Coordinates of C-alpha atoms in Angstrom, one line a residue:
Chain A
X27 CA 134.4 81.5 59.4
X28 CA 132.1 78.8 60.0
X29 CA 132.4 75.0 59.9
X30 CA 130.7 73.6 56.5
X31 CA 126.8 72.5 57.1
X32 CA 126.8 68.8 58.4
X33 CA 124.1 66.5 57.2
X34 CA 122.3 65.1 59.9
X35 CA 123.0 61.5 60.6
X36 CA 119.2 60.1 60.3
X37 CA 118.9 62.2 57.0
X38 CA 122.2 60.3 55.7
X39 CA 121.0 57.1 56.4
X40 CA 117.6 57.6 55.0
X41 CA 119.0 59.0 51.9
X42 CA 121.2 56.0 51.4
X43 CA 118.4 53.4 52.1
X44 CA 116.0 55.3 49.5
X45 CA 118.9 55.0 46.8
X46 CA 119.0 51.4 47.4
X47 CA 121.8 50.6 50.1
X48 CA 122.2 49.0 53.1
X49 CA 123.0 50.5 56.5
X50 CA 125.3 48.9 59.0
X51 CA 125.3 49.6 62.5
X52 CA 128.8 49.3 63.5
X53 CA 130.2 48.9 67.1
X54 CA 133.4 50.1 68.0
X55 CA 136.5 50.6 67.0
X56 CA 138.2 49.1 64.1
X57 CA 136.5 47.7 61.3
X58 CA 136.6 47.4 57.7
X59 CA 134.7 50.3 56.1
X60 CA 135.9 49.7 52.5
X61 CA 134.4 45.9 52.5
X62 CA 131.6 47.1 53.7
X63 CA 130.7 50.1 51.1
X64 CA 131.9 47.6 48.4
X65 CA 128.5 46.0 49.1
X66 CA 126.9 49.2 48.9
X67 CA 126.6 49.0 52.7
X68 CA 126.9 52.3 55.0
X69 CA 128.6 52.1 58.0
X70 CA 127.0 53.6 60.9
X71 CA 129.2 53.8 63.9
X72 CA 127.5 53.1 67.2
X73 CA 129.8 54.9 70.3
X74 CA 126.9 54.1 72.8
X75 CA 125.2 56.5 72.0
X76 CA 125.5 58.7 75.0
X77 CA 122.6 60.3 77.0
X78 CA 119.9 57.3 76.6
X79 CA 118.0 55.7 79.0
X80 CA 120.2 52.2 79.3
X81 CA 117.8 50.2 81.1
X82 CA 117.1 47.3 78.6
X83 CA 120.9 46.7 78.6
X84 CA 120.8 46.1 82.3
X85 CA 119.0 43.1 81.9
X86 CA 121.7 41.3 80.3
X87 CA 124.9 43.0 81.1
X88 CA 126.8 43.4 84.5
X89 CA 126.9 47.0 86.3
X90 CA 130.7 47.0 85.9
X91 CA 130.2 46.8 82.0
X92 CA 130.8 50.2 80.7
X93 CA 128.5 52.4 79.4
X94 CA 129.5 52.3 75.4
X95 CA 128.2 48.5 75.5
X96 CA 125.2 49.3 78.2
X97 CA 123.9 51.9 76.0
X98 CA 124.6 50.1 72.6
X99 CA 122.4 47.0 73.7
X100 CA 119.7 49.5 75.3
X101 CA 119.6 51.4 72.1
X102 CA 118.9 48.3 69.9
X103 CA 116.4 47.1 72.6
X104 CA 114.6 50.0 72.3
X105 CA 114.1 50.0 68.6
X106 CA 116.9 52.8 68.1
X107 CA 118.7 50.6 65.7
X108 CA 115.6 49.3 63.9
X109 CA 116.4 51.3 60.5
X110 CA 119.7 49.4 60.1
X111 CA 120.1 46.4 58.2
X112 CA 123.2 44.7 59.5
X113 CA 124.9 44.6 63.0
X114 CA 128.7 44.4 63.3
X115 CA 130.4 43.7 66.5
X116 CA 134.3 43.9 66.5
X117 CA 135.8 41.8 69.3
X118 CA 137.4 45.2 70.3
X119 CA 137.5 44.1 74.1
X120 CA 135.9 41.4 76.6
X121 CA 132.9 43.3 77.0
X122 CA 132.1 43.9 73.3
X123 CA 132.9 40.4 72.6
X124 CA 130.1 39.9 75.2
X125 CA 127.9 41.6 73.9
X126 CA 128.3 39.8 70.5
X127 CA 128.0 36.6 72.2
X128 CA 124.8 37.9 73.7
X129 CA 123.3 39.0 70.6
X130 CA 124.0 35.9 69.1
X131 CA 123.1 33.5 71.7
X132 CA 120.1 35.3 73.7
X133 CA 118.9 38.6 72.2
X134 CA 118.7 37.7 68.5
X135 CA 118.0 41.2 67.0
X136 CA 116.2 41.2 63.5
X137 CA 119.2 42.2 62.0
X138 CA 122.0 39.5 60.9
X139 CA 125.0 40.1 63.5
X140 CA 128.7 39.7 62.0
X141 CA 131.3 39.5 64.4
X142 CA 134.9 40.7 63.5
X143 CA 137.9 38.9 65.1
X144 CA 140.8 41.1 65.4
X145 CA 144.5 40.0 65.8
X146 CA 146.3 41.2 68.9
X147 CA 149.4 42.3 66.8
X148 CA 150.8 43.4 63.8
X149 CA 152.9 40.4 62.8
X150 CA 152.4 39.1 58.9
X151 CA 150.7 36.2 60.5
X152 CA 148.4 38.6 62.0
X153 CA 147.7 40.3 58.6
X154 CA 147.4 36.5 57.5
X155 CA 144.6 35.9 59.9
X156 CA 143.0 39.0 59.5
X157 CA 142.8 39.0 55.6
X158 CA 141.2 35.8 55.9
X159 CA 138.8 37.0 58.8
X160 CA 137.9 39.8 55.9
X161 CA 137.3 37.2 53.4
X162 CA 135.0 35.1 55.7
X163 CA 133.1 38.5 56.6
X164 CA 133.0 39.1 52.7
X165 CA 131.0 35.5 52.3
X166 CA 128.7 36.4 55.2
X167 CA 127.7 40.1 53.3
X168 CA 127.5 38.1 49.9
X169 CA 124.7 36.1 51.5
X170 CA 123.0 38.9 52.8
X171 CA 123.2 41.1 49.9
X172 CA 123.3 38.8 47.1
X173 CA 126.0 41.0 45.8
X174 CA 129.6 39.7 44.9
X175 CA 131.9 42.6 44.4
X176 CA 134.9 41.6 42.2
X177 CA 138.3 42.7 43.4
X178 CA 138.6 45.9 41.3
X179 CA 135.2 46.6 42.9
X180 CA 136.7 46.1 46.6
X181 CA 140.3 48.0 45.2
X182 CA 138.2 51.0 43.9
X183 CA 136.3 51.0 47.5
X184 CA 139.5 51.0 49.3
X185 CA 140.9 53.8 47.1
X186 CA 138.0 56.1 47.8
X187 CA 138.5 55.2 51.7
X188 CA 142.2 55.9 51.6
X189 CA 141.4 59.4 50.0
X190 CA 139.0 60.1 53.1
X191 CA 141.5 59.1 55.3
X192 CA 144.4 61.0 53.9
X193 CA 141.9 64.3 54.2
X194 CA 141.1 63.0 57.7
X195 CA 144.6 63.3 58.4
X196 CA 145.3 66.8 57.0
X197 CA 142.1 68.0 59.0
X198 CA 144.3 66.6 62.1
X199 CA 147.5 67.8 60.8
X200 CA 146.5 71.1 60.4
X201 CA 143.8 71.7 63.1
X202 CA 145.8 74.9 64.7
X203 CA 145.6 76.4 61.2
X204 CA 141.8 76.2 60.9
X205 CA 139.4 78.9 62.7
X206 CA 137.3 76.2 64.4
X207 CA 136.6 76.0 68.1
X208 CA 137.4 72.7 69.8
X209 CA 133.7 71.5 69.7
X210 CA 133.2 72.6 66.0
X211 CA 136.3 70.9 64.8
X212 CA 135.4 67.7 66.7
X213 CA 131.8 67.8 65.4
X214 CA 133.4 67.8 61.8
X215 CA 135.9 64.9 62.5
X216 CA 133.1 62.8 63.8
X217 CA 130.7 62.8 60.7
X218 CA 133.6 60.2 59.5
X219 CA 131.7 57.8 61.8
X220 CA 128.7 58.1 59.8
X221 CA 128.9 59.7 56.4
X222 CA 129.7 58.1 53.0
X223 CA 133.6 58.9 52.3
X224 CA 132.5 61.0 49.2
X225 CA 130.1 63.0 51.3
X226 CA 132.7 63.4 54.2
X227 CA 135.7 64.6 52.0
X228 CA 133.5 67.3 50.2
X229 CA 133.3 68.4 54.0
X230 CA 136.9 68.2 54.9
X231 CA 137.8 69.9 51.5
X232 CA 135.4 72.9 52.2
X233 CA 137.1 72.8 55.7
X234 CA 140.7 72.8 54.6
X235 CA 139.9 75.7 52.0
X236 CA 139.8 77.8 55.4
X237 CA 143.3 77.1 56.6
X238 CA 145.2 79.9 57.1
X239 CA 149.2 80.4 57.5
X240 CA 149.4 81.5 60.9
X241 CA 148.4 79.3 64.0
X242 CA 145.2 80.1 65.6
X243 CA 145.9 81.2 69.4
X244 CA 143.5 78.8 71.1
X245 CA 145.1 78.9 74.6
X246 CA 147.2 76.5 76.2
X247 CA 147.3 72.9 74.0
X248 CA 146.7 69.8 75.2
X249 CA 146.7 66.2 74.0
X250 CA 143.7 64.5 74.4
X251 CA 143.9 60.8 74.8
X252 CA 140.7 58.0 75.6
X253 CA 138.0 56.8 73.8
X254 CA 135.1 59.3 72.8
X255 CA 134.9 62.7 73.7
X256 CA 131.7 62.2 75.3
X257 CA 129.6 64.4 76.7
X258 CA 131.0 66.8 73.6
X259 CA 130.5 69.9 76.0
X260 CA 134.2 68.6 77.4
X261 CA 135.6 70.4 74.2
X262 CA 133.6 73.7 75.1
X263 CA 134.7 73.5 78.9
X264 CA 138.3 72.8 77.6
X265 CA 138.1 76.2 75.2
X266 CA 136.2 78.1 78.2
X267 CA 139.1 77.3 80.7
X268 CA 141.7 78.5 78.0
X269 CA 142.8 75.2 76.5
X270 CA 143.0 73.6 73.0
X271 CA 143.3 70.3 71.9
X272 CA 146.1 70.6 69.8
X273 CA 146.3 66.5 69.2
X274 CA 144.5 63.4 69.8
X275 CA 144.8 59.9 70.7
X276 CA 141.1 59.2 71.1
X277 CA 140.0 55.6 69.8
X278 CA 137.4 57.2 67.4
X279 CA 139.4 60.1 66.0
X280 CA 143.5 59.8 66.1
X281 CA 143.9 56.4 66.8
X282 CA 142.0 55.4 63.4
X283 CA 144.0 57.7 60.8
X284 CA 144.6 54.7 58.8
X285 CA 147.7 54.7 56.4
X286 CA 147.2 53.6 52.8
X287 CA 147.7 49.7 52.4
X288 CA 150.5 48.1 50.4
X289 CA 149.1 45.0 49.1
X290 CA 147.3 44.8 45.7
X291 CA 145.3 41.8 47.4
X292 CA 142.1 43.9 48.5
X293 CA 141.7 41.9 51.8
X294 CA 145.3 42.1 52.8
X295 CA 145.1 45.9 51.8
X296 CA 142.4 46.2 54.4
X297 CA 144.4 44.3 56.8
X298 CA 147.4 46.3 56.3
X299 CA 145.5 49.6 56.7
X300 CA 143.7 48.5 60.1
X301 CA 146.9 46.7 61.7
X302 CA 149.4 49.7 60.9
X303 CA 147.0 52.4 62.3
X304 CA 148.3 54.3 65.1
X305 CA 149.0 52.4 68.6
X306 CA 145.9 51.2 70.2
X307 CA 145.5 48.7 73.3
X308 CA 142.6 47.0 71.6
X309 CA 144.6 45.9 68.9
X310 CA 147.4 44.6 71.4
X311 CA 149.6 47.4 70.9
X312 CA 152.2 47.6 73.6
X313 CA 152.8 50.3 76.3
X314 CA 156.1 51.1 74.9
X315 CA 154.6 52.1 71.2
X316 CA 151.6 53.8 72.7
X317 CA 153.9 55.7 74.9
X318 CA 156.3 56.7 71.8
X319 CA 153.2 57.6 69.9
X320 CA 151.9 60.0 72.5
X321 CA 155.8 61.7 72.7
X322 CA 155.8 62.1 69.1
X323 CA 152.0 63.8 69.3
X324 CA 153.2 66.0 71.8
X325 CA 156.2 66.7 70.2
X326 CA 154.5 67.8 66.9
X327 CA 151.8 69.8 68.4
X328 CA 153.3 71.4 71.1
X329 CA 151.1 69.9 74.0
X330 CA 152.0 70.7 77.3
X331 CA 150.1 67.8 79.1
X332 CA 147.7 64.9 78.3
X333 CA 144.2 64.2 79.1
X334 CA 143.5 60.7 79.5
X335 CA 139.5 61.0 79.1
X336 CA 138.3 57.5 79.6
X337 CA 134.8 55.5 79.7
X338 CA 134.5 54.2 83.2
X339 CA 135.2 50.5 83.4
X340 CA 136.9 50.4 79.9
X341 CA 139.9 47.8 80.8
X342 CA 141.7 48.0 77.8
X343 CA 142.4 51.8 78.4
X344 CA 142.7 51.5 82.4
X345 CA 145.3 48.8 82.7
X346 CA 147.8 50.7 80.4
X347 CA 147.3 54.0 82.4
X348 CA 149.6 53.7 85.6
X349 CA 152.7 52.7 82.9
X350 CA 151.5 55.3 80.7
X351 CA 151.4 58.4 83.0
X352 CA 154.7 56.9 84.6
X353 CA 156.4 57.2 81.4
X354 CA 155.0 60.8 80.5
X355 CA 156.0 62.1 84.1
X356 CA 159.4 60.7 83.4
X357 CA 159.5 62.6 80.0
X358 CA 158.5 65.7 82.1
X359 CA 154.9 65.6 80.6
X360 CA 152.0 65.9 83.4
X361 CA 148.7 64.0 82.6
X362 CA 145.3 63.8 83.8
X363 CA 143.0 60.9 84.3
X364 CA 139.2 61.6 84.0
X365 CA 136.6 58.8 84.0
X366 CA 133.0 59.4 82.5
X367 CA 129.7 57.4 81.9
X368 CA 128.1 58.2 78.7
X369 CA 125.0 59.0 80.4
X370 CA 126.1 61.6 82.8
X371 CA 126.8 65.3 82.3
X372 CA 130.1 66.6 82.8
X373 CA 130.2 66.8 86.6
X374 CA 131.6 69.7 88.6
X375 CA 134.0 67.6 89.7
X376 CA 135.6 66.8 86.2
X377 CA 135.4 70.5 85.4
X378 CA 137.4 71.3 88.5
X379 CA 140.1 68.6 87.8
X380 CA 140.3 69.9 84.4
X381 CA 140.7 73.2 85.3
X382 CA 143.2 72.5 87.9
X383 CA 145.4 70.5 85.4
X384 CA 144.9 73.7 82.9
X385 CA 146.1 75.9 86.0
X386 CA 149.2 73.4 86.3
X387 CA 150.5 73.5 83.0
X388 CA 150.2 76.9 81.9
Chain B
X1 CA 146.1 94.4 112.7
X2 CA 148.0 95.1 109.7
X3 CA 146.2 96.7 106.8
X4 CA 144.3 93.9 104.5
X5 CA 145.5 94.1 100.9
X6 CA 144.0 91.1 99.6
X7 CA 141.0 88.5 100.4
X8 CA 140.8 85.1 99.7
X9 CA 137.5 82.9 99.9
X10 CA 137.5 79.3 100.1
X11 CA 133.4 78.2 99.4
X12 CA 133.7 74.4 100.5
X13 CA 131.1 71.8 100.8
X14 CA 131.3 71.7 104.7
X15 CA 132.6 75.0 105.6
X16 CA 133.5 78.5 103.9
X17 CA 136.8 80.3 104.9
X18 CA 137.9 83.7 104.3
X19 CA 141.4 85.0 104.8
X20 CA 142.8 88.6 104.6
X21 CA 146.7 89.0 103.8
X22 CA 148.8 92.1 104.7
X23 CA 151.0 93.7 102.0
X24 CA 153.7 91.0 102.9
X25 CA 151.3 87.9 102.3
X26 CA 151.0 87.4 106.1
X27 CA 147.2 86.4 107.3
X28 CA 145.9 89.3 108.9
X29 CA 142.5 88.0 109.6
X30 CA 140.3 85.2 109.0
X31 CA 136.8 83.8 109.4
X32 CA 135.3 80.5 109.0
X33 CA 131.6 79.2 109.3
X34 CA 129.9 76.1 108.2
X35 CA 128.5 76.0 104.9
X36 CA 124.7 77.2 104.4
X37 CA 122.6 75.6 101.9
X38 CA 122.0 79.4 100.2
X39 CA 125.6 80.0 99.4
X40 CA 125.0 83.4 97.9
X41 CA 123.6 84.9 101.0
X42 CA 126.2 83.3 102.9
X43 CA 129.0 84.9 100.5
X44 CA 127.4 88.1 101.2
X45 CA 127.4 88.1 105.0
X46 CA 131.2 87.2 104.7
X47 CA 132.0 89.9 102.5
X48 CA 130.2 92.5 104.8
X49 CA 132.4 91.1 107.6
X50 CA 135.3 91.7 105.6
X51 CA 133.8 95.1 105.3
X52 CA 133.6 95.9 108.8
X53 CA 137.0 94.6 109.2
X54 CA 138.7 96.3 106.3
X55 CA 136.6 99.4 105.4
X56 CA 135.2 99.5 101.9
X57 CA 136.4 96.5 99.7
X58 CA 136.7 98.8 96.7
X59 CA 140.4 98.2 95.2
X60 CA 141.4 95.1 97.7
X61 CA 141.2 92.2 95.4
X62 CA 139.5 88.8 96.0
X63 CA 140.2 85.7 94.7
X64 CA 137.4 82.7 95.1
X65 CA 138.2 79.2 95.2
X66 CA 136.4 75.7 96.3
X67 CA 133.3 74.1 94.7
X68 CA 131.2 77.2 95.1
X69 CA 133.8 79.9 93.8
X70 CA 131.4 80.3 90.8
X71 CA 128.9 81.5 93.0
X72 CA 131.2 84.4 94.2
X73 CA 130.3 87.4 91.8
X74 CA 132.4 89.8 93.5
X75 CA 135.7 87.9 92.7
X76 CA 138.4 89.7 90.5
X77 CA 138.9 85.8 89.6
X78 CA 138.4 82.0 90.4
X79 CA 141.3 79.5 91.0
X80 CA 140.8 76.1 91.8
X81 CA 141.2 74.7 95.2
X82 CA 144.0 72.3 93.9
X83 CA 146.2 75.3 93.0
X84 CA 145.2 77.1 96.0
X85 CA 145.9 74.6 98.5
X86 CA 149.5 74.4 97.3
X87 CA 150.2 77.8 97.0
X88 CA 148.7 78.2 100.4
X89 CA 150.9 75.1 101.9
X90 CA 153.9 76.2 100.3
X91 CA 153.6 80.0 101.8
X92 CA 153.4 78.7 105.0
X93 CA 155.7 75.7 105.1
X94 CA 158.1 76.9 102.7
X95 CA 158.9 73.5 100.7
X96 CA 157.4 70.8 98.3
X97 CA 156.1 67.5 99.0
X98 CA 152.8 65.6 98.9
X99 CA 149.9 67.4 100.3
X100 CA 146.9 65.2 101.5
X101 CA 143.8 67.4 102.0
X102 CA 141.0 65.7 103.3
X103 CA 137.8 67.9 102.7
X104 CA 134.1 67.2 103.5
X105 CA 133.1 66.4 100.0
X106 CA 136.6 65.5 98.2
X107 CA 140.1 64.3 99.0
X108 CA 143.0 65.4 97.1
X109 CA 146.6 64.6 97.0
X110 CA 148.8 66.9 95.4
X111 CA 151.9 66.9 94.5
X112 CA 154.2 70.1 94.8
X113 CA 157.3 70.7 93.5
X114 CA 160.4 72.4 95.2
X115 CA 159.4 75.6 93.9
X116 CA 155.8 75.3 95.0
X117 CA 154.3 74.6 91.9
X118 CA 151.7 71.8 91.5
X119 CA 153.1 68.9 89.4
X120 CA 150.5 65.9 89.6
X121 CA 147.3 65.4 91.5
X122 CA 144.6 63.3 92.2
X123 CA 141.0 63.6 93.7
X124 CA 138.6 61.3 95.2
X125 CA 135.2 63.0 94.4
X126 CA 132.8 60.2 93.3
X127 CA 131.9 58.7 96.7
X128 CA 132.2 60.0 100.4
X129 CA 134.4 57.2 101.5
X130 CA 137.7 58.8 102.1
X131 CA 136.5 62.3 102.8
X132 CA 135.2 64.0 105.9
X133 CA 131.6 63.2 105.0
X134 CA 132.9 59.6 105.8
X135 CA 133.3 60.3 109.3
X136 CA 130.9 62.7 110.0
X137 CA 128.3 60.1 109.1
X138 CA 129.8 57.7 111.3
X139 CA 130.2 60.2 114.2
X140 CA 126.4 60.8 113.7
X141 CA 125.6 56.9 113.9
X142 CA 127.9 56.6 116.6
X143 CA 126.6 59.4 118.8
X144 CA 130.2 60.6 119.1
X145 CA 131.3 63.7 118.3
X146 CA 133.4 64.9 115.7
X147 CA 136.0 66.1 117.9
X148 CA 136.1 63.1 120.1
X149 CA 136.4 60.9 117.2
X150 CA 139.8 60.9 116.9
X151 CA 140.8 60.4 120.4
X152 CA 138.4 57.4 121.3
X153 CA 139.8 55.8 118.5
X154 CA 143.0 56.1 119.8
X155 CA 142.1 55.0 123.4
X156 CA 142.1 51.3 122.3
X157 CA 144.7 49.3 120.4
X158 CA 141.8 46.6 119.5
X159 CA 140.6 47.6 116.0
X160 CA 137.8 45.8 114.1
X161 CA 138.2 45.7 110.1
X162 CA 135.5 47.7 108.3
X163 CA 135.3 45.6 104.8
X164 CA 133.5 48.2 103.0
X165 CA 134.6 51.0 101.5
X166 CA 131.5 52.5 100.8
X167 CA 130.1 55.3 103.4
X168 CA 126.7 53.9 103.2
X169 CA 127.4 49.9 103.3
X170 CA 130.1 50.9 106.3
X171 CA 127.3 52.6 108.4
X172 CA 125.4 49.2 107.8
X173 CA 128.5 47.5 108.9
X174 CA 129.1 49.4 111.8
X175 CA 125.1 48.5 113.1
X176 CA 126.1 45.2 112.7
X177 CA 129.2 45.3 114.8
X178 CA 127.4 47.3 117.4
X179 CA 125.0 44.4 117.4
X180 CA 127.7 42.1 118.0
X181 CA 128.8 43.6 121.1
X182 CA 131.9 45.4 119.6
X183 CA 133.0 48.8 121.4
X184 CA 132.5 52.0 120.1
X185 CA 136.2 52.9 120.3
X186 CA 137.3 49.8 118.3
X187 CA 134.8 50.6 115.5
X188 CA 136.0 53.9 115.6
X189 CA 139.7 52.8 115.4
X190 CA 138.8 50.5 112.3
X191 CA 136.6 53.1 110.8
X192 CA 140.1 55.8 110.6
X193 CA 141.8 52.9 109.7
X194 CA 139.7 52.3 106.5
X195 CA 139.4 56.3 105.4
X196 CA 143.3 56.1 105.6
X197 CA 143.8 53.1 103.6
X198 CA 141.8 54.6 100.9
X199 CA 144.1 57.9 101.3
X200 CA 147.0 55.8 100.9
X201 CA 146.1 54.5 97.6
X202 CA 145.4 57.7 96.3
X203 CA 149.0 58.8 97.6
X204 CA 150.3 56.0 95.7
X205 CA 148.8 57.0 92.4
X206 CA 150.4 60.8 92.4
X207 CA 153.7 58.9 94.2
X208 CA 154.7 59.7 97.7
X209 CA 157.4 62.5 97.6
X210 CA 158.3 63.3 101.3
X211 CA 157.7 65.5 103.3
X212 CA 154.0 64.3 103.7
X213 CA 151.8 67.1 104.6
X214 CA 148.3 67.3 105.7
X215 CA 145.3 70.1 105.4
X216 CA 141.7 70.5 105.8
X217 CA 139.3 69.9 108.5
X218 CA 140.0 66.2 109.1
X219 CA 143.7 67.2 109.7
X220 CA 142.8 68.2 113.3
X221 CA 142.0 64.6 114.0
X222 CA 144.8 63.2 115.7
X223 CA 143.9 59.5 114.7
X224 CA 143.9 60.3 111.2
X225 CA 147.3 62.1 111.7
X226 CA 149.2 59.0 113.4
X227 CA 147.6 56.5 111.0
X228 CA 148.4 58.1 108.3
X229 CA 152.0 58.3 109.3
X230 CA 152.1 54.4 110.5
X231 CA 150.4 53.4 107.0
X232 CA 152.9 55.7 104.9
X233 CA 156.2 55.6 107.3
X234 CA 156.3 59.0 107.0
X235 CA 156.0 61.9 109.5
X236 CA 152.9 64.1 108.9
X237 CA 153.8 68.0 108.8
X238 CA 150.7 70.2 109.6
X239 CA 150.6 73.7 108.8
X240 CA 149.2 76.0 111.6
X241 CA 145.8 76.7 110.1
X242 CA 144.9 73.3 108.1
X243 CA 141.4 74.1 107.5
X244 CA 142.4 77.6 105.9
X245 CA 144.9 76.7 103.3
X246 CA 142.7 76.9 100.3
X247 CA 141.7 80.6 101.2
X248 CA 145.3 81.3 101.9
X249 CA 146.6 80.3 98.6
X250 CA 143.3 82.3 96.9
X251 CA 144.4 85.3 99.0
X252 CA 148.1 84.9 97.9
X253 CA 146.8 85.1 94.3
X254 CA 144.9 88.2 95.1
X255 CA 148.0 90.0 96.3
X256 CA 149.6 88.9 92.8
X257 CA 146.9 91.1 91.1

């Protein structure tokens, strides 16, 4: 059994542009995919990218800014994002907010920059605020592309993304019944970061067709939390040490299992989807909500411990950790924190911690 | 000497340690050397030495631990130093608590349950501050032998504050203090305090469950022991061979085989 063939990111981008579409480079974490697609814009997420020479960004950023932001700015300045037509910068954290300002005020890239202001909550007023923010983004995209999708166009795009996210949730739910390694599984999931929803759905359906009735014996089940599993060799290392990622609370994966919206108004519906997604510190969810969510994931997945795999200097993540770890400990769940930099290989020390943790929980 | 039934090899960054256990799990033999760059050759030499003591090693299980554990091709299995230190100290002291291991390259704080299992741990492995290397560097700069550092530090009550937590910057700070006529002993006292404070912050990350135990080569330093007691308010419990706890734990795992 093998993972379905995955198209290369650059090929996807070129094909989309050849067919008359636009491409937006999107910084983490939450953004309105369906709104972009309604304008024939393909969102391609930029989680760094990892393993590049992050020299150019250092001119504008302090050393204690995380490597996702350092790399993104360096990648942009070295021409890595020249193929894209728009830059989308959600105000996920202080560093990304700072990056948005740097791009608008100092760097002035060739592409238009659209910041996204996310509310910190999920009250009715937050949905109102975010829906208005999305209307503002609509107007900006309208000015850039010259297109004016109707409400019906927007809803059609939303329904397509909802269908893709439903399949994504299904993949998460039945991961232990799929014959894929940790690494292969996450390679598949992370295609949602750049594939059009319709292409991702084809891949997901092929993968789900390989589902078996019995749970695959992958080893010691763990819950992986954090931002992004880079370097991806982490996942191979977990397998090699006898572990299996039984569930995740990763910003790039499990925290983006967006539920279907309820409203018939397209802007409110997109806002509902994003704000009602699993808890995330960057959207202002409380530690209590996060802890309850982690414990629920542990219960449903049978995970024996939680690994917080964090990007160094990621404040929203690191601020929550002491209380999250304490809450897990009180619930009898061991946890481990590993910090990494996107440009470093997985260190021997990190591997030792991982191995010791698996020895501890087995 | 009792017949050796199992061997544990701890390939650390500063020293390499080997322990042989008898059938009851008691230490029957041990050997320690400074780590050399060509670890494979050194490991072969250790095994030869063990062979001289036990006779042919066929049938005697060997478990390797420490940062160089992956280089021990002869090992039956490898186990991390965290698990091995916990196992070794529990075997010797017979209780759980919080173990502080200050090694040459990294420091660890390990929470051990009353049943001897690791329940939490943290490691300082990103910089030399808070490790034996911090003391080695400054000992070299001050021309004080490692074994005299602790007694020298305790010989005075004046203590300068070393503000930097980085080994390299601390060394610069030490040079500046010497230039200002501060006594070597006061500087040493400040350096020990700086290291201990880093250790205490690690202990608080895991949570201090008494009793507090100390292992690793730095456990032989009396100033570290005294200051750790002062900073935590806990009496420090030392095993008989603090440096051998990892190798001992590894040998106990070998004995399980």
